[in-house]
CSV table of C-alpha atoms in Angstrom, one decimal:
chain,number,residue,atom,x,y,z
A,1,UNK,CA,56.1,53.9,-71.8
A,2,UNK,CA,54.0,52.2,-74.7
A,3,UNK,CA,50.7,52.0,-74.9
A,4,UNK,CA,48.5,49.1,-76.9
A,5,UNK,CA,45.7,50.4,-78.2
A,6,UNK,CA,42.7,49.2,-80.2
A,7,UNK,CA,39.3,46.7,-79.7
A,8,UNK,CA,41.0,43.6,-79.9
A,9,UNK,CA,44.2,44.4,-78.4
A,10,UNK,CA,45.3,44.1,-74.9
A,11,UNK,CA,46.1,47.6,-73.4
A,12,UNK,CA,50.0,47.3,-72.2
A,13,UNK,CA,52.1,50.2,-70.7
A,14,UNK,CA,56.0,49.9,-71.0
A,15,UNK,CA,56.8,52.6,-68.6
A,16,UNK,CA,60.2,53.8,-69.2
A,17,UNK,CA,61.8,55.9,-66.4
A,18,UNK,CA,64.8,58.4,-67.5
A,19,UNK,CA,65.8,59.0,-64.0
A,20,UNK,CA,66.4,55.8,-63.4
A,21,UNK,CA,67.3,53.9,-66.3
A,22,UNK,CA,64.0,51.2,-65.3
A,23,UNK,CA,61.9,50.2,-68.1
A,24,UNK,CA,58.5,47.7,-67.4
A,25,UNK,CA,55.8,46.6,-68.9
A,26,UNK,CA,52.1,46.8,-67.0
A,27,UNK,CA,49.1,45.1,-68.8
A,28,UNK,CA,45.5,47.1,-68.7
A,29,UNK,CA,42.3,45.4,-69.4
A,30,UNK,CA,39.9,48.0,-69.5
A,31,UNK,CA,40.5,50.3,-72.6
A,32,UNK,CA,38.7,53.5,-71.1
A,33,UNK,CA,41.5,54.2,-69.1
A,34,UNK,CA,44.2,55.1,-71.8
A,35,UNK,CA,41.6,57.2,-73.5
A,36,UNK,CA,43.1,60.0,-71.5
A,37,UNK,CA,46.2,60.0,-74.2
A,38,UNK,CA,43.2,60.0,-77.3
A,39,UNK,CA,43.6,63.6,-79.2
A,40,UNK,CA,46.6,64.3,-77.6
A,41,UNK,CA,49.9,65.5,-79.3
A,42,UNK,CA,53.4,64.1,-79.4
A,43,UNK,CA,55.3,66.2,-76.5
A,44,UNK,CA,52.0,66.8,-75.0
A,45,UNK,CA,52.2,66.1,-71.4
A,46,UNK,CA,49.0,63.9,-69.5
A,47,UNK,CA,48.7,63.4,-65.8
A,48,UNK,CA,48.1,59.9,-65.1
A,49,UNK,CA,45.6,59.5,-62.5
A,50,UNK,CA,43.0,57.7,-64.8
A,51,UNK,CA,45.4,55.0,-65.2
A,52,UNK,CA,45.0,53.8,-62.0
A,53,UNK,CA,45.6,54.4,-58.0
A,54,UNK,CA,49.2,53.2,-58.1
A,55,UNK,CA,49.9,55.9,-61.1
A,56,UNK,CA,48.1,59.1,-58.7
A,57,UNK,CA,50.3,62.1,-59.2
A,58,UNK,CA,52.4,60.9,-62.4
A,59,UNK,CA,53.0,63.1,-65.4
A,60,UNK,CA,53.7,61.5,-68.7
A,61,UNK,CA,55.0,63.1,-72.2
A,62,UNK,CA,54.1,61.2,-75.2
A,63,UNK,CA,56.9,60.7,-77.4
A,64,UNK,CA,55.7,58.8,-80.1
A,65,UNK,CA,54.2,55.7,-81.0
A,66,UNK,CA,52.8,53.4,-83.9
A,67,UNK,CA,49.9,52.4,-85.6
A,68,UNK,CA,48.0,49.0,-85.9
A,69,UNK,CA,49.5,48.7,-89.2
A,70,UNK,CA,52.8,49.8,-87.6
A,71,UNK,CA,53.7,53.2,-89.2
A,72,UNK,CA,55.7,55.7,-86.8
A,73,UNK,CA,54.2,58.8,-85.8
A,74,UNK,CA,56.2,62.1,-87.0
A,75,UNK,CA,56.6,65.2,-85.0
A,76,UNK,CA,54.9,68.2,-86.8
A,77,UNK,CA,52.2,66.4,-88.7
A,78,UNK,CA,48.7,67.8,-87.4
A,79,UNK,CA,46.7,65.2,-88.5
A,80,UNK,CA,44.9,62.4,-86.9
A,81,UNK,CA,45.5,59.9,-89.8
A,82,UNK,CA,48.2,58.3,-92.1
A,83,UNK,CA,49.9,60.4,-94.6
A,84,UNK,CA,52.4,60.0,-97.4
A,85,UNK,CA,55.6,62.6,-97.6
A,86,UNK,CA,58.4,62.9,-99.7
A,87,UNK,CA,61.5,62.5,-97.3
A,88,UNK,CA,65.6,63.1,-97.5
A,89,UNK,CA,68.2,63.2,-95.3
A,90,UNK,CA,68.0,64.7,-92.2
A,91,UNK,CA,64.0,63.8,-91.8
A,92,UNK,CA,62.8,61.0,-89.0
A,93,UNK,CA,61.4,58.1,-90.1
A,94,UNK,CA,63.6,57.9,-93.0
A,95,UNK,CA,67.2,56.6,-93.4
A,96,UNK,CA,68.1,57.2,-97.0
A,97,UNK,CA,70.6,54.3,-98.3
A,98,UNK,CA,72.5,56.5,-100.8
A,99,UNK,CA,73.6,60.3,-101.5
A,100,UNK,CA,71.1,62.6,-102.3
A,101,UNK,CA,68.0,60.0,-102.1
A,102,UNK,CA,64.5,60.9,-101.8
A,103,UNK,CA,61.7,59.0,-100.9
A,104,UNK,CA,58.0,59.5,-100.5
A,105,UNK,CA,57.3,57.0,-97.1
A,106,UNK,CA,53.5,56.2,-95.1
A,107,UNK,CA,54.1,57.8,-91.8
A,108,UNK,CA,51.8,58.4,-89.0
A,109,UNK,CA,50.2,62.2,-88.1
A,110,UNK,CA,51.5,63.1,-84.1
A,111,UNK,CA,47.5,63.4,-83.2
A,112,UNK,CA,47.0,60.3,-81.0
A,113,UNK,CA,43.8,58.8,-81.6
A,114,UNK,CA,42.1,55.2,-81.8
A,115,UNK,CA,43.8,54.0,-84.5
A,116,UNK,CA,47.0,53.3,-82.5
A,117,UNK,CA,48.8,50.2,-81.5
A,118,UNK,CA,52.1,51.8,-79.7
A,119,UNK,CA,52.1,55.1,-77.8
A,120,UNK,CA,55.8,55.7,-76.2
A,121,UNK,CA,55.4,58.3,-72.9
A,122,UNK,CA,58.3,59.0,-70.3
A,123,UNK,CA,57.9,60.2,-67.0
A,124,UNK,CA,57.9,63.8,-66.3
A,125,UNK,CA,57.1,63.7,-62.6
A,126,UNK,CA,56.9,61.2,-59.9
A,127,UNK,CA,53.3,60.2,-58.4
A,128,UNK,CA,53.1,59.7,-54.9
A,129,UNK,CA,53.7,56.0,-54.6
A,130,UNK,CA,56.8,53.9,-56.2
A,131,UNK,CA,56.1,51.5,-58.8
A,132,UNK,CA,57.8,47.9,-58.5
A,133,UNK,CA,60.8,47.8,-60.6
A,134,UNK,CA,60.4,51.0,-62.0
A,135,UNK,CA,61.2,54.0,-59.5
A,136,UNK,CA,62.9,52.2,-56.3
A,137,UNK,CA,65.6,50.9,-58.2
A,138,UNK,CA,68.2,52.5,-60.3
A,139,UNK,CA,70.1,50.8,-63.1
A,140,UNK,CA,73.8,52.4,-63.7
A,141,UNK,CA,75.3,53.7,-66.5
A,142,UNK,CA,77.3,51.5,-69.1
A,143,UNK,CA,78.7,54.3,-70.1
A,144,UNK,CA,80.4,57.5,-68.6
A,145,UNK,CA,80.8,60.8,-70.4
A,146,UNK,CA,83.4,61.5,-73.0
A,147,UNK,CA,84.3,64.6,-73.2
A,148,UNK,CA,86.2,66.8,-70.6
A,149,UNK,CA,83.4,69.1,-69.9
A,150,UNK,CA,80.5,67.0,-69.8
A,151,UNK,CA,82.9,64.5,-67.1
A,152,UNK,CA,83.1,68.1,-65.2
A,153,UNK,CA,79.6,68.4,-65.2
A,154,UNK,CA,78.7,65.2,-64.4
A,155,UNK,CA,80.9,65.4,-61.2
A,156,UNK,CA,80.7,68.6,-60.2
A,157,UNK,CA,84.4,69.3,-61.2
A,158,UNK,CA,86.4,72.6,-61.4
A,159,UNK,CA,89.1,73.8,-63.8
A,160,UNK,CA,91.9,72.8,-61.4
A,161,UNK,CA,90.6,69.0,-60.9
A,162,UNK,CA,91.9,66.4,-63.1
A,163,UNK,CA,89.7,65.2,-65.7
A,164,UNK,CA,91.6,62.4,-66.2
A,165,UNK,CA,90.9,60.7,-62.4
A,166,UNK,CA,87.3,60.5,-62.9
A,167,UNK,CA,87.1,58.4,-66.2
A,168,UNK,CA,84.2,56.3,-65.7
A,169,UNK,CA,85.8,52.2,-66.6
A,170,UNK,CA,84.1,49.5,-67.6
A,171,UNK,CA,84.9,45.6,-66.6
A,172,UNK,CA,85.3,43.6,-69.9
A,173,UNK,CA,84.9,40.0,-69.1
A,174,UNK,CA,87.0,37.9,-71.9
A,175,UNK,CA,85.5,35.3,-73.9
A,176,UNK,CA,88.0,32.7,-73.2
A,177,UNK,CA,87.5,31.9,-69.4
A,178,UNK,CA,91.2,31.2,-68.8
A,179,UNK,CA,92.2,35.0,-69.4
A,180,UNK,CA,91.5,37.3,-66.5
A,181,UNK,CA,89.0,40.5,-67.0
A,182,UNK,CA,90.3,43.8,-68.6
A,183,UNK,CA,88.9,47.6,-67.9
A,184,UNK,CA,88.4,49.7,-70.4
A,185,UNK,CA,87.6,53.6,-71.0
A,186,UNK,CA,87.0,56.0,-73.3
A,187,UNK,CA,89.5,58.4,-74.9
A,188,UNK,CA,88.6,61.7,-73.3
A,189,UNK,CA,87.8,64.4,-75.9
A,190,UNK,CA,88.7,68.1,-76.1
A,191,UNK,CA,91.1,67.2,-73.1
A,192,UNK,CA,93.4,70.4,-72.7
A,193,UNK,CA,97.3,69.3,-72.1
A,194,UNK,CA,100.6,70.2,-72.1
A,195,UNK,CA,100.8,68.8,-75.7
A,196,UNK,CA,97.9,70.9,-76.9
A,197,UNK,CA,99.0,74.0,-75.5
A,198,UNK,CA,102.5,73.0,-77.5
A,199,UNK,CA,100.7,72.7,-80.8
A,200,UNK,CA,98.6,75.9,-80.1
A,201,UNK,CA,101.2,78.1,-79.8
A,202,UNK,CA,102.9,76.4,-82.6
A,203,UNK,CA,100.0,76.9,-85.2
A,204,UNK,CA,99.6,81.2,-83.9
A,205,UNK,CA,103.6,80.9,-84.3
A,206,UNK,CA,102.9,79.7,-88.0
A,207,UNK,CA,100.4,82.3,-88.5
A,208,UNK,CA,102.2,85.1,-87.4
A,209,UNK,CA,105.5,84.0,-89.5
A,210,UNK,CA,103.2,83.8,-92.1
A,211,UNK,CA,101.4,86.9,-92.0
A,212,UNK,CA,105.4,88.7,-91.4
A,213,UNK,CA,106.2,86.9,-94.5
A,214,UNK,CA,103.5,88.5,-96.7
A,215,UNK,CA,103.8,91.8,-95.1
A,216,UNK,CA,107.8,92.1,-96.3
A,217,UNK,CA,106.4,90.6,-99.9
A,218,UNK,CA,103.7,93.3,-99.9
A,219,UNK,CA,106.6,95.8,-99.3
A,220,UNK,CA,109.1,94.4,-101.6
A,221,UNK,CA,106.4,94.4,-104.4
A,222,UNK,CA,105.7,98.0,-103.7
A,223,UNK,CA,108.8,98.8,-104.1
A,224,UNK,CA,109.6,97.2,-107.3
A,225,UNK,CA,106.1,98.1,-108.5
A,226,UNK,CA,107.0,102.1,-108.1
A,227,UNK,CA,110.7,101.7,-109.3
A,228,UNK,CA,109.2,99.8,-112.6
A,229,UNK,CA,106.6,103.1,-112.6
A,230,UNK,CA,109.4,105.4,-112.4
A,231,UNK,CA,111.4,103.6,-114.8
A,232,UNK,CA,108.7,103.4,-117.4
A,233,UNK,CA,108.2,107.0,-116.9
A,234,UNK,CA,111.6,107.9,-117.6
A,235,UNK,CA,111.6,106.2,-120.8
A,236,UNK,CA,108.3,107.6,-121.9
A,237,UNK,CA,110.0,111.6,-121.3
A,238,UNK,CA,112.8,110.0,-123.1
A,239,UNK,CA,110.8,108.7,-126.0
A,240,UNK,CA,108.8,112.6,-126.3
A,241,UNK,CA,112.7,114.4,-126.1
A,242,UNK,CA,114.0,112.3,-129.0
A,243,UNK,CA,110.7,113.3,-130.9
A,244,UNK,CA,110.6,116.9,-130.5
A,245,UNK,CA,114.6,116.9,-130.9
A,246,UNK,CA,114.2,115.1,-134.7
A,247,UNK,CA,111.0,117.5,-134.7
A,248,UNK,CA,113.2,120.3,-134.5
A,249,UNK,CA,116.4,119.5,-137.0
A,250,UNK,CA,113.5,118.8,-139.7
């Protein structure tokens, strides 16, 4: 959902609806009504009553949003204002164009307040009447899941089902009209098969070899460690006879 703000601004709501994949945008003329969202936090959740009769019973969770001037609000900046902050990688509202660069950027504090020209809400919970184009109607997925276990979550799958049946396609309509549509799908990841088993027990095979390997060369070095001990032993009760010996004669 976003929200318009401001004196001489039209108030408009883009409602966006996760459960269904609906998104639409409703225009409000009087501004008291979205005052409700004023001192609020991003996260925060706000029943939606005030909004109107049609909105009775809805829950929304601000998200984020912008300002007139069209900064972004950040998540964990108390303030009610605009603020400048050194940012790197890893930090929203910043998408640093080379290794290791800083920058110090204008972003928005995550209290709402009159200043704002956006305010982005989803729906938590369903009112008791269905908004037009919003809640009756569901838009699918372009996109299926990718990875084995998430495809066995999303169809309730066990262990002994095959993953590999319920690969969501996707109809690819050419570009040259002659040429008939394709399908396409996504490489499942983290798919366990034969193959993979093969290579497993291949790679503990290796390591096992290996650690054989330097177990005998830990041995054999012993071994020549405590002969070349003895040895140099030997010589050194050698050296002491031959001393006392010539000792002696003189």
């Amino acid at each position: 959902m976003t929200i318009f703000m401001g004196g001489s601004m039209c108030e408009e709501l883009n409602i966006a609806n996760p459960a269904t994949g609906c998104q639409k945008t409703i225009d409000f003329d009087d501004e008291r009504k979205t005052r409700i969202f004023y001192d609020k936090r991003v996260s925060a959740e706000v029943p939606g009553d005030s909004l109107g009769d049609e909105f009775k019973g809805y829950v929304f969770r601000i998200t984020g949003g912008n300002d007139k001037q069209g900064f972004p609000m950040k998540q964990g900046v108390l303030l009610p204002n605009r603020v400048r902050l050194l940012l790197s990688k890893g930090h929203s509202c910043y998408r640093p164009r080379r290794t290791g660069e800083r920058k110090r950027k204008s972003v928005r504090g995550c209290i709402v307040g009159s200043d704002m020209s956006v305010l982005s809400v989803t729906i938590v919970k369903q009112g008791e009447q269905d908004i037009p184009g919003l809640t009756d109607t569901t838009v699918p997925k372009r996109l299926g899941p990718k990875r084995a276990s998430n495809i066995r979550k999303f169809f309730n799958l066990t262990k002994d089902d095959d993953v590999r049946k319920y690969v969501i396609r996707r109809e690819v309509q050419p570009k040259n009209a002659e040429k008939k549509p394709y399908t396409k799908a996504p490489k499942i990841q983290r798919l366990v098969t034969p193959v993979v088993l093969q290579r497993k027990r291949h790679r503990l095979a290796l390591k096992k070899r290996r650690a054989e390997n330097a177990k005998e060369a830990e041995t054999e070095y012993k071994a020549i460690l405590a002969k070349r001990v003895k040895e140099a032993a030997e010589k050194r009760q050698e050296i002491k006879k031959r001393r006392a010996s010539s000792l002696h004669k003189a």
